Tab-separated table of C-alpha atoms and ligand atoms in Angstrom:
chain	number	residue	atom	x	y	z
A	1	MET	CA	62.395	6.532	250.117
A	2	ASN	CA	65.262	4.660	250.475
A	3	VAL	CA	66.712	4.040	247.041
A	4	HIS	CA	70.335	3.961	245.700
A	5	LEU	CA	70.648	5.453	242.480
A	6	PRO	CA	73.522	6.256	240.217
A	7	CYS	CA	72.366	9.520	239.237
A	8	PRO	CA	70.900	12.908	240.669
A	9	ALA	CA	67.532	12.522	242.142
A	10	ARG	CA	65.089	14.485	244.328
A	11	SER	CA	62.581	13.086	246.980
A	12	ASP	CA	59.130	14.211	247.238
A	13	LEU	CA	59.042	16.339	244.084
A	14	GLU	CA	55.843	18.034	242.516
A	15	LEU	CA	55.474	16.575	239.014
A	16	ALA	CA	53.081	19.669	237.460
A	17	PRO	CA	56.117	21.726	236.479
A	18	PHE	CA	56.975	19.009	234.160
A	19	THR	CA	53.653	18.878	232.210
A	20	THR	CA	52.387	21.181	229.732
A	21	PHE	CA	49.015	21.099	231.504
A	22	ARG	CA	50.519	22.094	234.740
A	23	MET	CA	48.702	19.448	237.073
A	24	GLY	CA	50.571	16.749	239.055
A	25	GLY	CA	51.214	16.115	242.665
A	26	ARG	CA	54.385	14.803	244.208
A	27	ALA	CA	56.318	11.512	243.003
A	28	PRO	CA	58.281	9.933	245.899
A	29	LEU	CA	61.386	10.114	243.882
A	30	VAL	CA	62.541	11.718	240.713
A	31	ALA	CA	65.590	10.694	239.103
A	32	GLU	CA	67.529	12.952	236.723
A	33	PRO	CA	70.079	10.969	234.857
A	34	ARG	CA	72.422	13.662	233.106
A	35	ASN	CA	73.176	11.536	230.199
A	36	ARG	CA	72.234	8.346	228.439
A	37	GLU	CA	74.508	6.327	230.502
A	38	GLU	CA	73.182	7.367	233.933
A	39	PHE	CA	69.758	6.828	232.728
A	40	VAL	CA	70.181	3.292	231.713
A	41	ALA	CA	72.110	2.816	234.853
A	42	ALA	CA	69.044	4.324	236.979
A	43	VAL	CA	66.539	2.139	235.332
A	44	ALA	CA	68.653	-0.995	235.756
A	45	ALA	CA	68.845	0.135	239.536
A	46	LEU	CA	65.230	0.702	240.083
A	47	ARG	CA	64.713	-2.598	238.266
A	48	ALA	CA	67.272	-4.548	240.477
A	49	GLN	CA	65.619	-3.137	243.632
A	50	GLY	CA	61.970	-4.034	242.506
A	51	LEU	CA	60.598	-0.582	242.277
A	52	SER	CA	57.904	0.414	239.793
A	53	PHE	CA	58.869	3.638	237.858
A	54	ARG	CA	57.579	5.822	235.138
A	55	VAL	CA	59.501	7.506	232.281
A	56	LEU	CA	58.853	11.151	231.862
A	57	GLY	CA	59.701	12.952	228.948
A	58	GLY	CA	58.336	16.546	227.721
A	59	GLY	CA	55.019	15.893	229.552
A	60	ALA	CA	52.931	17.217	226.528
A	61	ASN	CA	50.219	14.463	226.325
A	62	LEU	CA	49.882	13.624	230.015
A	63	PHE	CA	47.528	14.096	232.856
A	64	ILE	CA	49.254	13.458	236.248
A	65	ASP	CA	47.023	12.976	239.330
A	66	ASP	CA	47.269	16.130	241.506
A	67	ARG	CA	47.231	13.945	244.612
A	68	GLY	CA	50.510	12.590	243.312
A	69	ILE	CA	51.640	9.267	242.249
A	70	ASP	CA	53.479	6.218	243.982
A	71	GLU	CA	56.081	5.288	241.546
A	72	VAL	CA	59.554	6.596	240.998
A	73	VAL	CA	59.783	9.065	238.123
A	74	VAL	CA	62.884	8.720	235.704
A	75	LEU	CA	63.343	12.068	233.618
A	76	SER	CA	64.578	11.427	230.148
A	77	ALA	CA	65.565	15.348	229.559
A	78	GLY	CA	69.290	14.388	230.098
A	79	MET	CA	69.456	12.501	226.869
A	80	SER	CA	69.134	15.429	224.619
A	81	PHE	CA	71.803	14.660	222.096
A	82	MET	CA	71.443	14.992	218.195
A	83	LEU	CA	74.221	12.964	216.170
A	84	ARG	CA	74.886	12.561	212.564
A	85	GLU	CA	75.071	8.756	211.638
A	86	ALA	CA	78.531	7.998	210.193
A	87	GLU	CA	77.137	5.670	207.584
A	88	ASP	CA	74.771	7.890	205.931
A	89	THR	CA	74.698	11.727	206.556
A	90	ARG	CA	70.832	12.004	205.785
A	91	LEU	CA	70.588	10.079	209.213
A	92	LEU	CA	70.449	11.710	212.628
A	93	ARG	CA	70.058	9.778	215.917
A	94	LEU	CA	68.007	11.850	218.415
A	95	GLY	CA	68.384	11.339	222.128
A	96	ALA	CA	64.852	10.312	223.631
A	97	GLY	CA	64.996	13.408	225.849
A	98	LEU	CA	65.598	15.919	223.374
A	99	SER	CA	62.919	18.271	222.755
A	100	LEU	CA	60.874	17.907	219.529
A	101	PRO	CA	60.784	21.800	219.292
A	102	ARG	CA	64.506	21.917	219.535
A	103	PHE	CA	65.106	19.003	217.221
A	104	VAL	CA	63.040	20.941	214.500
A	105	ALA	CA	64.791	24.171	215.112
A	106	SER	CA	68.107	22.409	214.860
A	107	ALA	CA	67.236	20.376	211.581
A	108	ARG	CA	66.565	23.646	209.966
A	109	ALA	CA	69.745	25.506	211.270
A	110	MET	CA	71.746	22.481	209.717
A	111	GLY	CA	69.995	22.941	206.429
A	112	ARG	CA	68.105	19.536	206.669
A	113	SER	CA	64.277	19.496	205.443
A	114	GLY	CA	61.571	16.951	206.487
A	115	ALA	CA	60.999	17.694	209.920
A	116	GLU	CA	59.222	21.052	209.322
A	117	PHE	CA	55.803	19.388	209.791
A	118	LEU	CA	56.511	18.778	213.432
A	119	ALA	CA	56.752	22.713	214.110
A	120	GLY	CA	54.413	23.626	217.067
A	121	ILE	CA	54.137	20.088	218.593
A	122	PRO	CA	55.433	20.111	222.161
A	123	GLY	CA	57.145	16.962	223.865
A	124	SER	CA	60.282	14.985	223.772
A	125	VAL	CA	61.431	12.802	220.779
A	126	GLY	CA	60.879	9.668	223.163
A	127	GLY	CA	57.250	10.782	223.579
A	128	ALA	CA	56.615	11.538	220.103
A	129	THR	CA	58.144	8.042	219.117
A	130	VAL	CA	55.868	6.381	221.530
A	131	MET	CA	52.746	8.116	220.519
A	132	ASN	CA	53.642	8.631	216.804
A	133	ALA	CA	53.221	12.519	217.243
A	134	GLY	CA	51.967	14.360	214.228
A	135	GLY	CA	48.987	15.991	212.495
A	136	ARG	CA	47.658	16.573	209.153
A	137	HIS	CA	50.968	17.154	207.333
A	138	GLY	CA	52.605	13.750	208.711
A	139	GLU	CA	53.771	11.805	211.583
A	140	LEU	CA	56.905	10.920	213.145
A	141	SER	CA	56.738	7.575	211.556
A	142	GLY	CA	57.218	9.135	208.407
A	143	ILE	CA	60.761	10.104	208.850
A	144	ALA	CA	61.795	7.692	211.887
A	145	ARG	CA	64.140	4.773	210.501
A	146	ARG	CA	65.230	2.854	213.591
A	147	VAL	CA	64.459	3.278	217.358
A	148	ARG	CA	67.035	1.920	219.849
A	149	VAL	CA	65.088	0.383	222.807
A	150	LEU	CA	65.910	-0.692	226.410
A	151	LEU	CA	64.251	-3.975	227.210
A	152	PRO	CA	63.151	-5.426	230.761
A	153	SER	CA	66.364	-7.715	230.634
A	154	GLY	CA	68.603	-4.481	230.402
A	155	ALA	CA	69.510	-5.401	226.937
A	156	GLU	CA	69.248	-2.637	224.428
A	157	GLU	CA	67.861	-3.424	220.969
A	158	GLU	CA	67.827	-1.364	217.679
A	159	VAL	CA	64.238	-1.899	215.878
A	160	ALA	CA	64.118	-1.106	212.421
A	161	ALA	CA	60.830	0.906	211.734
A	162	GLY	CA	58.760	-0.960	209.413
A	163	ALA	CA	54.750	-2.255	208.802
A	164	GLY	CA	53.517	-2.629	212.345
A	165	THR	CA	55.870	-0.507	214.251
A	166	PHE	CA	53.637	2.740	214.290
A	167	GLY	CA	49.966	3.286	213.974
A	168	TYR	CA	47.719	6.333	214.463
A	169	ARG	CA	49.207	8.203	217.794
A	170	ALA	CA	50.175	4.532	219.017
A	171	SER	CA	53.587	2.197	218.402
A	172	ILE	CA	55.247	-0.778	219.685
A	173	PHE	CA	57.257	1.244	222.189
A	174	GLY	CA	56.320	1.736	225.795
A	175	PRO	CA	57.204	0.642	229.393
A	176	GLU	CA	58.596	-2.907	227.890
A	177	MET	CA	60.586	-1.174	225.114
A	178	ILE	CA	61.806	2.047	226.592
A	179	VAL	CA	63.081	4.446	223.797
A	180	LEU	CA	66.557	5.483	224.158
A	181	GLU	CA	67.278	6.875	220.718
A	182	THR	CA	65.173	7.426	217.388
A	183	VAL	CA	66.998	7.786	214.094
A	184	VAL	CA	65.439	10.134	211.415
A	185	GLU	CA	65.936	10.462	207.994
A	186	LEU	CA	66.110	14.210	206.538
A	187	GLU	CA	66.983	15.325	203.124
A	188	GLN	CA	69.327	18.078	202.413
A	189	GLY	CA	67.262	21.214	202.367
A	190	ASP	CA	66.926	25.203	202.343
A	191	ARG	CA	66.904	27.079	205.445
A	192	LYS	CA	64.677	29.798	204.168
A	193	GLN	CA	62.163	27.376	202.478
A	194	SER	CA	61.989	25.291	205.935
A	195	GLY	CA	61.492	28.448	207.853
A	196	GLU	CA	58.463	29.282	205.789
A	197	LEU	CA	57.074	25.737	206.180
A	198	MET	CA	57.719	25.852	209.749
A	199	ARG	CA	55.754	29.438	209.900
A	200	ALA	CA	52.859	28.101	207.673
A	201	CYS	CA	52.298	24.889	210.083
A	202	LEU	CA	52.697	27.142	213.176
A	203	LYS	CA	50.053	29.775	211.736
A	204	GLU	CA	47.775	26.877	210.806
A	205	LYS	CA	48.043	25.415	214.472
A	206	GLY	CA	47.717	28.614	216.128
A	207	ALA	CA	44.357	29.545	214.321
A	208	ALA	CA	42.832	26.382	215.019
A	209	GLN	CA	44.400	25.302	218.573
A	210	PRO	CA	44.434	27.130	222.081
A	211	LEU	CA	48.315	27.147	221.902
A	212	THR	CA	48.759	30.000	224.523
A	213	ARG	CA	46.766	27.933	227.088
A	214	ARG	CA	47.918	25.047	229.223
A	215	SER	CA	46.809	21.799	227.667
A	216	ALA	CA	47.871	18.302	227.017
A	217	GLY	CA	46.771	18.689	223.207
A	218	CYS	CA	44.047	16.655	221.850
A	219	VAL	CA	42.201	14.569	224.511
A	220	PHE	CA	40.416	11.930	222.113
A	221	LYS	CA	41.766	10.264	218.868
A	222	ASN	CA	39.767	10.966	215.898
A	223	PRO	CA	37.598	8.083	214.933
A	224	PRO	CA	38.383	6.715	211.358
A	225	GLY	CA	37.347	9.140	208.860
A	226	GLN	CA	36.075	11.670	211.410
A	227	SER	CA	37.294	14.440	213.638
A	228	ALA	CA	36.606	14.050	217.232
A	229	GLY	CA	37.044	17.935	217.393
A	230	ARG	CA	34.099	18.900	215.131
A	231	MET	CA	31.978	15.990	216.877
A	232	LEU	CA	32.630	17.418	220.361
A	233	ASP	CA	31.860	20.990	218.960
A	234	LEU	CA	28.540	20.034	217.339
A	235	ALA	CA	27.770	18.077	220.750
A	236	GLY	CA	27.784	21.153	222.420
A	237	CYS	CA	31.039	20.770	224.529
A	238	LYS	CA	32.761	23.907	223.881
A	239	GLY	CA	33.353	26.188	226.883
A	240	GLN	CA	31.971	23.344	229.524
A	241	LYS	CA	33.784	23.332	232.815
A	242	CYS	CA	34.253	21.093	235.773
A	243	GLY	CA	36.395	22.901	238.485
A	244	GLY	CA	39.491	24.144	236.950
A	245	ALA	CA	39.294	22.340	233.713
A	246	GLU	CA	37.360	23.519	230.527
A	247	VAL	CA	36.805	22.740	227.059
A	248	SER	CA	38.484	24.913	224.851
A	249	GLU	CA	36.070	27.637	223.084
A	250	LYS	CA	38.905	27.365	220.183
A	251	HIS	CA	38.968	23.655	219.711
A	252	ALA	CA	36.606	21.388	221.405
A	253	ASN	CA	39.001	18.488	221.646
A	254	PHE	CA	41.456	20.337	223.845
A	255	ILE	CA	40.786	20.716	227.884
A	256	VAL	CA	42.633	23.676	229.173
A	257	ASN	CA	43.723	24.216	232.620
A	258	ALA	CA	42.114	27.254	233.819
A	259	GLY	CA	43.862	27.155	237.084
A	260	GLY	CA	43.921	24.658	239.852
A	261	ALA	CA	42.507	21.799	237.831
A	262	THR	CA	42.454	18.368	239.407
A	263	LEU	CA	42.376	14.932	238.085
A	264	GLN	CA	38.741	14.593	239.323
A	265	ASP	CA	37.851	17.580	237.393
A	266	VAL	CA	39.635	16.278	234.093
A	267	LEU	CA	38.126	12.982	234.459
A	268	ALA	CA	34.497	14.373	235.134
A	269	LEU	CA	34.996	16.486	232.122
A	270	VAL	CA	36.179	13.755	229.943
A	271	ARG	CA	33.225	11.636	230.914
A	272	ARG	CA	30.860	14.521	230.147
A	273	MET	CA	32.522	14.898	226.688
A	274	ARG	CA	32.469	11.322	225.746
A	275	GLU	CA	28.738	10.905	226.661
A	276	ALA	CA	27.607	13.940	224.727
A	277	VAL	CA	29.499	12.232	221.687
A	278	LEU	CA	28.076	8.870	222.405
A	279	GLU	CA	24.499	10.305	222.562
A	280	ARG	CA	24.723	12.283	219.413
A	281	TYR	CA	26.742	10.097	217.094
A	282	ALA	CA	26.668	6.590	218.822
A	283	THR	CA	30.517	6.854	218.747
A	284	ALA	CA	32.739	5.959	221.743
A	285	LEU	CA	35.817	8.223	221.749
A	286	GLU	CA	39.024	6.962	222.729
A	287	LEU	CA	41.523	8.745	224.599
A	288	GLU	CA	44.546	10.032	223.255
A	289	VAL	CA	46.339	11.573	226.345
A	290	GLU	CA	48.010	9.309	228.878
A	291	ILE	CA	46.664	9.348	232.643
A	292	TRP	CA	48.925	8.773	235.563
A	293	GLN	CA	46.449	8.007	238.399
A	294	ARG	CA	47.382	7.315	241.891
A	295	GLY	CA	46.475	3.572	242.613
A	296	PHE	CA	46.832	2.482	238.941
A	297	ALA	CA	50.279	0.888	238.363
A	298	ALA	CA	52.084	1.530	235.101
A	299	GLY	CA	50.621	-0.939	232.514
A	300	SER	CA	47.318	-1.731	234.336
A	301	SER	CA	44.088	-0.277	232.919
A	302	ASP	CA	42.895	3.427	233.753
A	303	PRO	CA	39.276	4.082	234.573
A	304	GLU	CA	38.909	5.452	231.166
A	305	GLY	CA	39.636	2.028	229.682
A	306	ARG	CA	43.102	2.727	228.386
A	307	GLY	CA	46.110	1.028	229.501
A	308	GLY	CA	48.992	3.214	231.207
A	309	ARG	CA	52.316	3.519	229.297
B	1	EPU	N1	36.468	21.474	214.040
B	1	EPU	C1	35.200	22.198	214.451
B	1	EPU	N2	35.352	22.432	215.808
B	1	EPU	C2	36.352	22.195	216.531
B	1	EPU	C3	37.565	21.705	216.254
B	1	EPU	C4	37.581	21.304	215.019
B	1	EPU	O1	34.422	22.258	213.768
B	1	EPU	O2	36.118	22.475	218.102
B	1	EPU	C5	36.591	21.138	212.707
B	1	EPU	C6	37.686	22.105	212.071
B	1	EPU	O3	36.870	23.172	211.494
B	1	EPU	C7	38.275	20.998	211.003
B	1	EPU	C8	38.027	19.443	211.512
B	1	EPU	O4	37.098	19.796	212.656
B	1	EPU	O5	37.276	21.133	209.696
B	1	EPU	C9	39.420	18.971	211.897
B	1	EPU	O6	40.001	20.067	212.891
B	1	EPU	P1	41.408	20.344	212.661
B	1	EPU	O7	41.979	20.694	211.610
B	1	EPU	O8	41.879	21.100	213.910
B	1	EPU	O9	41.954	18.996	213.295
B	1	EPU	P2	41.669	17.514	214.111
B	1	EPU	O10	41.344	16.386	213.406
B	1	EPU	O11	40.917	18.075	215.167
B	1	EPU	C10	44.368	16.859	214.114
B	1	EPU	C11	45.185	16.162	215.281
B	1	EPU	C12	45.912	17.270	215.827
B	1	EPU	C13	46.869	18.031	214.877
B	1	EPU	C14	45.842	18.691	213.802
B	1	EPU	C15	46.429	19.436	212.723
B	1	EPU	C16	44.130	14.384	216.185
B	1	EPU	C17	43.210	13.854	217.332
B	1	EPU	N3	44.103	15.812	216.178
B	1	EPU	O12	43.215	17.621	215.006
B	1	EPU	O13	46.920	16.805	216.839
B	1	EPU	O14	47.517	18.913	215.244
B	1	EPU	O15	45.189	17.450	213.173
B	1	EPU	O16	47.295	18.584	212.149
B	1	EPU	O17	44.529	13.420	215.446
B	1	EPU	C18	47.031	15.904	218.963
B	1	EPU	O18	47.182	14.746	218.586
B	1	EPU	O19	47.412	16.404	220.372
B	1	EPU	C19	46.798	17.021	218.032
B	1	EPU	C20	46.768	18.403	218.384
């Protein structure tokens, strides 16, 4: 691919290693900006050359086509800073590429409290912001105060987190508002207490979820007031297999990669899971994961009825 980029880049690179599910074929080009400036410049260069691209963070909530994709991929990992805001010491400015587990560990090391509930959630700050990552004990929106985004015009804007900014595993952020930085508010805390809280969260997660297997987290969102995992379990999905993709025996809302899973395996299993719940509960489950499928450009609908990001 003949593209000029103001940052390091690799051609024809396999994407599986960048995802927690370990599935994904080659992208024609993967841009690897080393810092925020290079990231912004790389996006501007791609836009100026009329090339479609996708931003890849921690790859934690994502199924990528094993046959590869046609778009350029821009990694956000180079924006991994964590800075104190001068105006208020409770505020921390996090780069979108910072790993969420690293942020949680650093916050504790700094003696800050309020992020413990994110312990055990993989991915990047940017992805966690777009998805409003969280669980039973809270969501990122509970500590996010402002989000700095890159607009299609190339301008940057600082968006205040307010009503309508975040929803359940959803936000206004995405390809039209690429997350550069998220400002979070944490209280002065106690390291020992934070450590205990984090361990309790991890223990709870480890007891319920297949944390040692390769997965993309929960596949479906919980319908209002219900648990997709319980419904899938009672509909008999645990242990079901399609090629290398299997429904976890531990938690029925997780698909694990038992080795060599393809996107067709995953989609077939997703269809089967959805049909089982539809039949038993007359409820159509909505996907939580993102799917990057060859032939479905960023922003278009995917075959499971969900727009790409
Ligand atoms: N359950 C079953 N069988 C299963 C799975 C769950 O009976 O196979 C039951 C559990 O026993 C429990 C209920 O269903 O009574 C709820 O299950 P769980 O506590 O595991 O929570 P969840 O609603 O399935 C949500 C989030 C998780 C988050 C956990 C814990 C969604 C879709 N899932 O799961 O988030 O980690 O709470 O806070 O909102 C994710 O979004 O990727 C994710 C893993």
